[in-house]
Short mmCIF file of C-alpha atoms in Angstrom, two decimals:
data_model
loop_
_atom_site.label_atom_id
_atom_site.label_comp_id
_atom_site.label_asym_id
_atom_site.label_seq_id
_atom_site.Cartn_x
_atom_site.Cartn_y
_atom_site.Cartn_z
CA UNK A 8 116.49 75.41 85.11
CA UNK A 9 113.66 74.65 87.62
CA UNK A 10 115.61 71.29 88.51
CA UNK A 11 118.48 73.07 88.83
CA UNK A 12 120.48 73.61 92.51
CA UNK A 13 120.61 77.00 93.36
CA UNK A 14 121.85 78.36 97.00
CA UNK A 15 120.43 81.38 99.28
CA UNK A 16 123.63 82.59 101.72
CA UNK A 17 124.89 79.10 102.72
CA UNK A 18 121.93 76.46 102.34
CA UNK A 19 122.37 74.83 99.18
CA UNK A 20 119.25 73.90 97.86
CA UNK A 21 118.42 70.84 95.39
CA UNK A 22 116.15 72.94 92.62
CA UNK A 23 114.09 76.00 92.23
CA UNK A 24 110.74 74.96 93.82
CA UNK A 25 109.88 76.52 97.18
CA UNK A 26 106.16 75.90 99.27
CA UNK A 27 105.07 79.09 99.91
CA UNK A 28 104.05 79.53 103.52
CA UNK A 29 100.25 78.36 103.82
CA UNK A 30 98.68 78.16 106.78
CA UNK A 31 99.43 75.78 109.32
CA UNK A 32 95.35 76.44 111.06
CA UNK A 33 95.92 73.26 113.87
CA UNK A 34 98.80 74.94 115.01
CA UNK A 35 96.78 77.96 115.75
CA UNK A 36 94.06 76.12 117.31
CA UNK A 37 96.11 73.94 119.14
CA UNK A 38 99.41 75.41 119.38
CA UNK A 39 101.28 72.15 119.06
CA UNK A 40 102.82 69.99 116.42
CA UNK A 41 100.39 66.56 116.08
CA UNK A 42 100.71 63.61 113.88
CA UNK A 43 98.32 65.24 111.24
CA UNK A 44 101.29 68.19 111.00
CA UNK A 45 103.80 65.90 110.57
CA UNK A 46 102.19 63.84 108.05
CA UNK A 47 101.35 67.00 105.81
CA UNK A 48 105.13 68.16 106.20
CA UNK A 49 106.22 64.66 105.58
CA UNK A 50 103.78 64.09 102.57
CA UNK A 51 105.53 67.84 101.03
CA UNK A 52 109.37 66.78 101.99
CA UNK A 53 109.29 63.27 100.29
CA UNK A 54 107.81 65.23 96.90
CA UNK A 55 111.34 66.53 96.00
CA UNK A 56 110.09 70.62 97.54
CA UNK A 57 113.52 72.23 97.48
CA UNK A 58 112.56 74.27 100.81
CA UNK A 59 109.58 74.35 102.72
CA UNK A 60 108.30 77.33 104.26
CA UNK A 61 105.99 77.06 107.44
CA UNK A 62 102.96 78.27 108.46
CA UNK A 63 103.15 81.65 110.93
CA UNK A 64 105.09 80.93 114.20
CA UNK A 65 104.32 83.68 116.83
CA UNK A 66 107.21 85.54 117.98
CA UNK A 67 104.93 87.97 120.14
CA UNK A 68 101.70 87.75 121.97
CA UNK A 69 99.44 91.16 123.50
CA UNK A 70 100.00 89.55 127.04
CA UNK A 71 104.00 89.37 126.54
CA UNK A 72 103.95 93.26 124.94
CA UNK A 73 101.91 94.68 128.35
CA UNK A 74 104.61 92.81 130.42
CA UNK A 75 107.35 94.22 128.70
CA UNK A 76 108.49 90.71 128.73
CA UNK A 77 110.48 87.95 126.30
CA UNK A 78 109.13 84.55 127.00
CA UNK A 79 109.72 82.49 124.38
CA UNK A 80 108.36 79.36 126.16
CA UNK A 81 104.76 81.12 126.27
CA UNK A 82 104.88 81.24 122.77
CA UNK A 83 106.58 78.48 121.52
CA UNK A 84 104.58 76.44 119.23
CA UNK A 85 104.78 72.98 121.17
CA UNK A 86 106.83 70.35 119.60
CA UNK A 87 107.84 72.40 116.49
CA UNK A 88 111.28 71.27 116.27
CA UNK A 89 109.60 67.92 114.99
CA UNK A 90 108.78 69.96 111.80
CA UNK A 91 112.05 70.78 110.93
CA UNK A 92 113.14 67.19 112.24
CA UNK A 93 110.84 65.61 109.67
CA UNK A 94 111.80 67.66 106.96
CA UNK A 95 114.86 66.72 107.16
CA UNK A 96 114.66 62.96 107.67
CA UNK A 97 112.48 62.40 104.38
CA UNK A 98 114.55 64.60 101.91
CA UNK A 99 118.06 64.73 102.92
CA UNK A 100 118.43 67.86 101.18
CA UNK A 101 115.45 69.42 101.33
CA UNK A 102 115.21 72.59 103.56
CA UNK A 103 112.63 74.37 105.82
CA UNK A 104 112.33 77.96 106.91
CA UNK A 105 110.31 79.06 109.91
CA UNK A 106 108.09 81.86 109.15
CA UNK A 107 107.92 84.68 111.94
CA UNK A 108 104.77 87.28 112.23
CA UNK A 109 103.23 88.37 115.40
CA UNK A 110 100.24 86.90 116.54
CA UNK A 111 96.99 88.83 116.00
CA UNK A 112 97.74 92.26 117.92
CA UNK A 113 95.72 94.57 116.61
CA UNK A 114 99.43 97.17 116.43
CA UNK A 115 99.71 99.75 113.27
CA UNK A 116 102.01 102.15 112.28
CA UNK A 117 99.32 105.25 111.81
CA UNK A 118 95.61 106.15 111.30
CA UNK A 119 95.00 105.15 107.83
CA UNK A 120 91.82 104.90 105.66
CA UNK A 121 90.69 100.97 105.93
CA UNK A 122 87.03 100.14 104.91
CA UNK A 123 86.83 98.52 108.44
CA UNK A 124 87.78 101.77 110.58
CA UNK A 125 90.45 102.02 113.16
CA UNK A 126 88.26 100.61 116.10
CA UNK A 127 90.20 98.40 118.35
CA UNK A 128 93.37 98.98 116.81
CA UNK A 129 96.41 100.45 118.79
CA UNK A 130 98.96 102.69 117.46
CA UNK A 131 102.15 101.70 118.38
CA UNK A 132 104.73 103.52 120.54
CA UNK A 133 108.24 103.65 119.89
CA UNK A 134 109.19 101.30 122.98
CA UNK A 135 106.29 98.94 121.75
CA UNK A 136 107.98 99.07 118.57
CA UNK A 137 111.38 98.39 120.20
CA UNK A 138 110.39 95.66 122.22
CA UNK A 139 108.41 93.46 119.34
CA UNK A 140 111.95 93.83 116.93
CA UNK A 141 113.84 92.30 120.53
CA UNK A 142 111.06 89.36 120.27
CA UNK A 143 111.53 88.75 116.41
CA UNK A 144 115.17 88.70 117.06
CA UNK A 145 115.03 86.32 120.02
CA UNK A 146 112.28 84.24 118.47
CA UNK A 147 114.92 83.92 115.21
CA UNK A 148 117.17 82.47 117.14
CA UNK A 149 115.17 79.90 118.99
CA UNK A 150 114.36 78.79 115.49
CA UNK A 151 117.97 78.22 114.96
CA UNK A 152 117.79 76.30 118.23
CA UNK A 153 114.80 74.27 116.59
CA UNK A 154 116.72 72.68 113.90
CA UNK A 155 115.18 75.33 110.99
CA UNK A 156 117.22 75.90 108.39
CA UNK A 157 116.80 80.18 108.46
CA UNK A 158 113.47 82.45 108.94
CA UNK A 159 111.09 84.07 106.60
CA UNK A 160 109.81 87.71 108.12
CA UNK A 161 106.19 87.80 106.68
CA UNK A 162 105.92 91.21 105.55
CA UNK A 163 103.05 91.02 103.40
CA UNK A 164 99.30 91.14 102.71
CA UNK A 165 98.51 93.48 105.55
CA UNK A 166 100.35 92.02 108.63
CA UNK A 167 102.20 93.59 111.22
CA UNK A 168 105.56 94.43 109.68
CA UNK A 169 103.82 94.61 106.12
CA UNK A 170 101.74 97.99 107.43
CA UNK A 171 104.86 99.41 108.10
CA UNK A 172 107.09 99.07 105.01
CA UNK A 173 103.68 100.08 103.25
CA UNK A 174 103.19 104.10 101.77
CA UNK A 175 99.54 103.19 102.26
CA UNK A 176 99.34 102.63 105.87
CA UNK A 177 102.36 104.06 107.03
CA UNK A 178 101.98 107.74 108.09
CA UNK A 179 104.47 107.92 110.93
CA UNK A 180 106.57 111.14 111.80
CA UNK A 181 109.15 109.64 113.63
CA UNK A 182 111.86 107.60 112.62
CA UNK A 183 109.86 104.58 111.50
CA UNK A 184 107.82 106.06 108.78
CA UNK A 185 107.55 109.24 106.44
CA UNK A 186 110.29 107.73 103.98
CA UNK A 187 111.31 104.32 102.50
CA UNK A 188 114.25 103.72 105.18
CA UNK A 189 112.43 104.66 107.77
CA UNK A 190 109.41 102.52 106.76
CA UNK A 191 112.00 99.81 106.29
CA UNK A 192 113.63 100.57 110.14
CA UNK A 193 111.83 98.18 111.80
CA UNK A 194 112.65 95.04 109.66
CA UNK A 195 115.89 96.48 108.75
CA UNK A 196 116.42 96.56 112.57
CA UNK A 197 115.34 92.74 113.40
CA UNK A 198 117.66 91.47 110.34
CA UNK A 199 120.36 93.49 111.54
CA UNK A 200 119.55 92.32 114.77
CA UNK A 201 119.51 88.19 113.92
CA UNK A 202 122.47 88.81 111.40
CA UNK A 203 124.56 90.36 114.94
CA UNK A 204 123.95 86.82 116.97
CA UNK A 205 124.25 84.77 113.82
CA UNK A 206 125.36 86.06 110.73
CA UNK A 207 125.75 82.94 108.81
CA UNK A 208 121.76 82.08 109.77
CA UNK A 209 119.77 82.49 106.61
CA UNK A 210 116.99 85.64 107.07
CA UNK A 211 114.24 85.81 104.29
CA UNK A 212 111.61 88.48 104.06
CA UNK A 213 108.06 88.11 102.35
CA UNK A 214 107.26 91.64 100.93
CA UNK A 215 104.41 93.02 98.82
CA UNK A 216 105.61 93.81 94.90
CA UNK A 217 101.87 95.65 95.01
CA UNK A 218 98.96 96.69 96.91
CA UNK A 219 96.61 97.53 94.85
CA UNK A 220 96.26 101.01 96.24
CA UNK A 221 96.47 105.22 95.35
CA UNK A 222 99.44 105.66 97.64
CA UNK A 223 100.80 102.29 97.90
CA UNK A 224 104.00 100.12 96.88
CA UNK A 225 104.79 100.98 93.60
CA UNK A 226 107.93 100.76 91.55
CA UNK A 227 109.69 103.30 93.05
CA UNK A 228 108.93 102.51 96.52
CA UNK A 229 109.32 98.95 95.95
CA UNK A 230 113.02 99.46 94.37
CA UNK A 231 114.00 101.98 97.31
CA UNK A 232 112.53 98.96 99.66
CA UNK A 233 114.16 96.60 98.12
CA UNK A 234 117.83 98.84 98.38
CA UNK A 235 117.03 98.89 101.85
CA UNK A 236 116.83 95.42 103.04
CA UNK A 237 119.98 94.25 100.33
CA UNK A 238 121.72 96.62 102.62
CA UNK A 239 120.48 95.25 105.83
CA UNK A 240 121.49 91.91 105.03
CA UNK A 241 118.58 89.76 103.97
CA UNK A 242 119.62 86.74 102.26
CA UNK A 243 116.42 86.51 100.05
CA UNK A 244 113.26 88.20 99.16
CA UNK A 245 109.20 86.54 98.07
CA UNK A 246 107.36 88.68 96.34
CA UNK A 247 104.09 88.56 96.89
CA UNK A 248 100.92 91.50 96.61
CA UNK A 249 97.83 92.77 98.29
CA UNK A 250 96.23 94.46 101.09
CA UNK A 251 93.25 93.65 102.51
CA UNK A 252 91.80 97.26 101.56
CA UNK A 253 92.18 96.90 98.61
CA UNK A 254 89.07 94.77 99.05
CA UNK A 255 86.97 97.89 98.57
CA UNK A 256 87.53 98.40 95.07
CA UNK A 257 85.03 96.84 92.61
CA UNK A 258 86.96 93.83 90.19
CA UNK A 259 87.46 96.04 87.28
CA UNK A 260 89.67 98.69 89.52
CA UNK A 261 91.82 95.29 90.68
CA UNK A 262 91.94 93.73 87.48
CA UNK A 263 90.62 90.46 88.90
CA UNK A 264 87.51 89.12 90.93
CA UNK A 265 87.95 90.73 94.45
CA UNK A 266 87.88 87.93 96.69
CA UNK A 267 89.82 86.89 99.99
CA UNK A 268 92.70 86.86 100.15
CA UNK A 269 93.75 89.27 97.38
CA UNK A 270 97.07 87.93 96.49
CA UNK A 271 95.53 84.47 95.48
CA UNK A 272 93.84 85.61 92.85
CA UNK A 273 90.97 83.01 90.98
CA UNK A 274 90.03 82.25 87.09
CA UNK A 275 93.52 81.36 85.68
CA UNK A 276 93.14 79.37 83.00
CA UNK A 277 95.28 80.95 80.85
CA UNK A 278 98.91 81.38 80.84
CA UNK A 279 98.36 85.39 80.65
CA UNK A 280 96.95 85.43 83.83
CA UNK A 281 99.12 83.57 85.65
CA UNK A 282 102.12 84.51 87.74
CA UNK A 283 100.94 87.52 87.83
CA UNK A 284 103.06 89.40 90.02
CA UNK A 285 106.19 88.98 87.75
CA UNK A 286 105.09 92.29 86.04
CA UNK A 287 105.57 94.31 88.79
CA UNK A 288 109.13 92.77 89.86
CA UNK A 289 110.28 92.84 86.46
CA UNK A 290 112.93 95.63 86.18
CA UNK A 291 113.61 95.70 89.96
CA UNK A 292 117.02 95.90 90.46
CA UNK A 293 118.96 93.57 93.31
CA UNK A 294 121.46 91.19 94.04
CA UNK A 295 119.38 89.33 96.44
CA UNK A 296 117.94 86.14 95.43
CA UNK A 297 113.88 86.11 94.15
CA UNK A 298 111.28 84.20 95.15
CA UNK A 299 107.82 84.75 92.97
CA UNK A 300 104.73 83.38 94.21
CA UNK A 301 101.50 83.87 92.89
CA UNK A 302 99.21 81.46 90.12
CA UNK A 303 102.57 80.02 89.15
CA UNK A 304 100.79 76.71 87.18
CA UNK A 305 102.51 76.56 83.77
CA UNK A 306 106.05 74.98 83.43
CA UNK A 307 107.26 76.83 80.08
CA UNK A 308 106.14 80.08 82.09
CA UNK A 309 108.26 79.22 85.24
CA UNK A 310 111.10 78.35 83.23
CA UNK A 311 110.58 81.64 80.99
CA UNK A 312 110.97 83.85 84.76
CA UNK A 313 113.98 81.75 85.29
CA UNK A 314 116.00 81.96 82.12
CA UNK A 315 115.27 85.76 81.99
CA UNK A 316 116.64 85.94 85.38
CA UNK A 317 112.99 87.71 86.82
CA UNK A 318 113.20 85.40 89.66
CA UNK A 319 115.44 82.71 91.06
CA UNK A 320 112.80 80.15 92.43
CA UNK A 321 109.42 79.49 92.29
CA UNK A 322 106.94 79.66 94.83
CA UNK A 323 103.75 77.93 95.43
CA UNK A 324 100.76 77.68 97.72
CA UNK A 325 97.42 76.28 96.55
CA UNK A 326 98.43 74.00 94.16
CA UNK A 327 100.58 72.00 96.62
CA UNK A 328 97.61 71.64 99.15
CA UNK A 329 95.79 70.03 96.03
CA UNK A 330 98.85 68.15 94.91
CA UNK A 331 101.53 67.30 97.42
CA UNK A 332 103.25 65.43 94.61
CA UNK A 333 103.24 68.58 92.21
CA UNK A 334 106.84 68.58 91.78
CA UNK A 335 107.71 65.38 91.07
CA UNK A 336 104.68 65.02 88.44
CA UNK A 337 106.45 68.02 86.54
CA UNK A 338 109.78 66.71 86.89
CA UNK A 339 108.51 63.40 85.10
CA UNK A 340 105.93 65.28 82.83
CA UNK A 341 106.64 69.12 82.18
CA UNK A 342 103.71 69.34 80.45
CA UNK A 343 101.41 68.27 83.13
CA UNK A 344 98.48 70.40 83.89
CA UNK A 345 98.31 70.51 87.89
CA UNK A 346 95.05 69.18 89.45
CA UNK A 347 94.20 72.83 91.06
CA UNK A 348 91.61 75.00 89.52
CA UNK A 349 92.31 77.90 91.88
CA UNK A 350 88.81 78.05 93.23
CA UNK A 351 89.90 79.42 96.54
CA UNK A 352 88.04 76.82 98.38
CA UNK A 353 90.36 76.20 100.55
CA UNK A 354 90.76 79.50 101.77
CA UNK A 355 87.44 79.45 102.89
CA UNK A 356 88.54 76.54 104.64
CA UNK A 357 91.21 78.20 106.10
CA UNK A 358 89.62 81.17 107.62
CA UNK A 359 85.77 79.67 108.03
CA UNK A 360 87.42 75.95 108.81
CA UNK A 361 83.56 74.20 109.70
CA UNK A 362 85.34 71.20 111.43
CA UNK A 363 84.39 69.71 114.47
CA UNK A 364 88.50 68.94 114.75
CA UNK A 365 90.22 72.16 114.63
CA UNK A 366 93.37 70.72 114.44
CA UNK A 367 92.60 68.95 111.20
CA UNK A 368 94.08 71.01 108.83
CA UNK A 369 93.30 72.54 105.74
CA UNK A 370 91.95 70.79 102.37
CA UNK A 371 91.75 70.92 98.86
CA UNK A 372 87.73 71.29 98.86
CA UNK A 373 87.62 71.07 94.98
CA UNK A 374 88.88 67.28 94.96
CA UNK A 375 87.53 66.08 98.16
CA UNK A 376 83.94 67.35 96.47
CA UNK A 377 84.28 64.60 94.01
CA UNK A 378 84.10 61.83 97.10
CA UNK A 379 81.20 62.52 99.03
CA UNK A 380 78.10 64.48 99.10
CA UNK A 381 79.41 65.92 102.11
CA UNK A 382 82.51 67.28 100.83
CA UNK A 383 80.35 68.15 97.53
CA UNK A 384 78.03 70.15 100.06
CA UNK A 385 80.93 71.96 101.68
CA UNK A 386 82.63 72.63 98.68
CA UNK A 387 78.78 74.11 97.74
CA UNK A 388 78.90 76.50 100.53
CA UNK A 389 82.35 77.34 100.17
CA UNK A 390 82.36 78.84 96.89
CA UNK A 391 79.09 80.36 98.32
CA UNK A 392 81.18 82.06 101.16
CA UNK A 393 84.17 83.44 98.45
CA UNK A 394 81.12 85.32 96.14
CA UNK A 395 79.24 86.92 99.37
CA UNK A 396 82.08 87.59 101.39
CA UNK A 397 82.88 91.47 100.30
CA UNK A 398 79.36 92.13 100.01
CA UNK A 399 79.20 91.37 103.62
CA UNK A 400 82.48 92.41 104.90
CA UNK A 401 83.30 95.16 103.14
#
C-alpha cells in the first residue's frame, strides 16, 4: 500500500510517503533560497518522496501588521520558486507544498496559563485578526504563482493559528473562540478565503491530534475540529501533537521523556512506541485525506495504519534528515531498519545551530559524530543541551 498512488483534490501523487515539514533554518537566517537549499530539496526529490513539504514561509511580519499593509515582496523568501522548480525537475511526479505560518509575532488568542508568562505577548484584536487571514490568503496565492503544488497551514505545536483552534489557549469571547467553530473561524476563514480565488488549489492544514494538556484537544474537540475544516474545504489534514506547555509536566504525566520539541518524541526502539499519535486519530471520523507523522520507523506498522484505513500517507521528519534515501531503501528492502536513532540531535541543531554559516542547514548530528571528533564533540554537547534544557527553561 505504501507504494501505492493515492491523490489529495487534484494532485495525483506517486505513493504514500510525504516529508514532513522540517525546518528550512538558512532560509530564516538568510531569507533566500542558496545552492545548499537546493541541493537538500534535490537530494529528497530524486529519493522517490511522493510530496515534499517545506520549511515555514512567512506570510506576515510585526512591521507589515502595524502598517496595516500586504506586501508580499517584503516577505517573500528570495528565490523560492527555485524550490518548487527543483522539485519538480528531479522527480517528475513528485510534489511540493509550501508551508504558511506567520513569522515570530508574539499574537495569541487569550491570557492563558504558560510556564513562561504572558510578558511580551500581544492579544490580538479582531482587525489584527482580520488582516493576518487577508495575508495567509494573499501569501497562498503567491505560492500558486511560485510553481507550488498547494499550501500546508501549520496549525500545530503552539504556533499562531495552532493557539487558536486550541481549548487550552483559546479563551476568546468573541467570535473566534469560546466553541470549536469559532476556534476554527480563523483557519476556516483563510481556506475559505484561498478556495474563493482558486478552488482547484490544493489547501492542507497541520493540526494537533493532542496537547498533552487538562483542557486541551481531545477527542471530542478534535472530531468537532476536524467537522469544521471538512466543511471549510481543506483538501487534507497532518496530524501531529504537542504544546510547548506541556513542557511543564514531569515525563511520567507525558508518557515520554519531556524534551524539545514535544511532538518528536525520543527512545523508540520498539514498535509500541512508535507512531504514536495514531491512537489518538484512531476513531476520528472524516472524509478528508490523513497524514500521520510522528516516530513512523517500522514498515509492517505503516502498512498496518494504511490497510486499516487510520491514515492515508505517511509522514516523516527526522529520519529523512538522517537518510535522504529512506524511501527508496524500503522500497528495495521493507525490512530495513532506518539509520535514525531519534536522539533529537538535530533539533538542538535546529534551534541552538553553533555554526559559523547560518545558512548551512541542519544535520543529522548522530552520523556526522562518527566522522570527526568535532562532530563527536558537538554531538557531545548536543545531547547535553536536550537533558538540561527544561531544567533551565522551564
Amino acid at each position: 500500500m505504501l507504494f501505492t498512488p493515492f491523490s489529495i483534490g487534484n494532485l495525483e501523487l506517486p505513493n504514500r510517503f510525504v516529508r514532513s515539514a522540517t525546518a528550512d533554518i538558512e532560509l530564516s537566517f538568510i531569507k533566500e533560497v542558496r545552492k545548499q537549499t537546493l541541493d537538500k530539496y534535490k537530494n529528497l526529490a530524486i529519493n522517490d518522496i511522493g510530496m515534499i513539504i517545506s520549511g515555514d514561509i512567512p506570510v506576515v511580519d510585526i512591521d507589515m501588521i502595524e502598517k496595516k499593509h500586504y506586501d508580499y515582496k517584503h516577505i517573500r523568501i528570495g528565490k523560492v520558486n527555485l524550490i518548487s522548480d527543483c522539485v519538480h525537475s528531479n522527480f517528475n511526479d513528485g510534489k511540493i507544498i509550501a508551508q504558511l505560518s506567520t513569522e515570530n509575532i508574539y499574537f495569541i488568542p487569550s491570557e492563558y496559563d504558560s510556564p513562561w508568562g504572558s510578558e511580551g505577548m500581544h492579544i490580538c484584536s479582531l482587525e489584527e485578526i482580520q488582516f493576518i487571514e487577508e495575508c495567509f490568503v494573499k501569501t497562498a496565492l503567491h505560492m500558486k504563482s511560485e510553481g507550488f503544488d498547494g499550501i500546508q497551514l501549520h496549525s500545530a505545536h503552539g504556533g499562531f493559528l495552532s493557539l487558536f483552534l486550541s481549548p487550552y489557549s483559546n479563551h476568546r469571547k468573541d467570535a473566534y473562540g469560546g466553541n470549536p467553530k469559532n476556534r476554527c473561524r480563523l483557519v476556516t476563514n483563510i481556506i475559505r478565503g484561498i478556495k474563493r480565488e482558486e478552488p482547484d488549489f490544493p489547501v492542507l492544514i497541520k493540526i494537533n491530534a493532542h496537547e498533552y494538556l487538562p483542557q486541551g484537544m481531545d477527542r471530542e474537540s478534535l472530531q468537532e475540529t476536524i467537522n469544521c475544516l471538512e466543511v471549510a474545504g481543506v483538501d487534507a489534514i497532518e496530524y501531529s501533537g504537542g504544546l510547548w506547555e506541556a513542557m511543564s509536566l514531569s515525563d511520567e504525566e507525558l508518557g515520554f521523556p519531556a524534551v524539545p520539541s514535544l511532538e518528536a518524541h525520543t527512545k523508540m526502539d520498539s514498535t509500541d512506541r512508535q507512531s504514536y499519535f495514531r491512537k489518538y486519530i484512531e476513531g476520528i471520523k472524516t472524509n478528508i485525506p490523513v497524514i500521520l507523522v510522528g516516530g513512523n520507523r517500522n514498515m509492517e506498522l505503516m502498512e498496518g495504519i494504511i490497510t486499516k484505513g487510520t491514515a492515508d500517507l505517511i509522514a516523516l521528519c527526522r529520519p529523512l534528515i538522517c537518510e535522504p534515501d529512506l524511501i527508496k531503501k524500503w522500497k528495495y528492502n521493507p525490512s530495513y531498519k532506518p539509520a535514525c536513532i531519534s536522539c533529537n540531535a538535530c533539533i538542538y541543531d535546529m534551534f541552538v545551530h553553533p555554526w559559523e554559516d547560518k545558512s548551512s542547514g541542519i544535520h543529522c548530528m548522530y552520523s556526522l559524530s562518527r566522522t570527526s571528533k568535532v562532530w563527536k564533540d558537538r554531538y557531545i554537547d548536543g545531547l547535553s543541551w536536550l537533558k538540561n534544557w527544561k531544567n533551565e527553561n522551564v
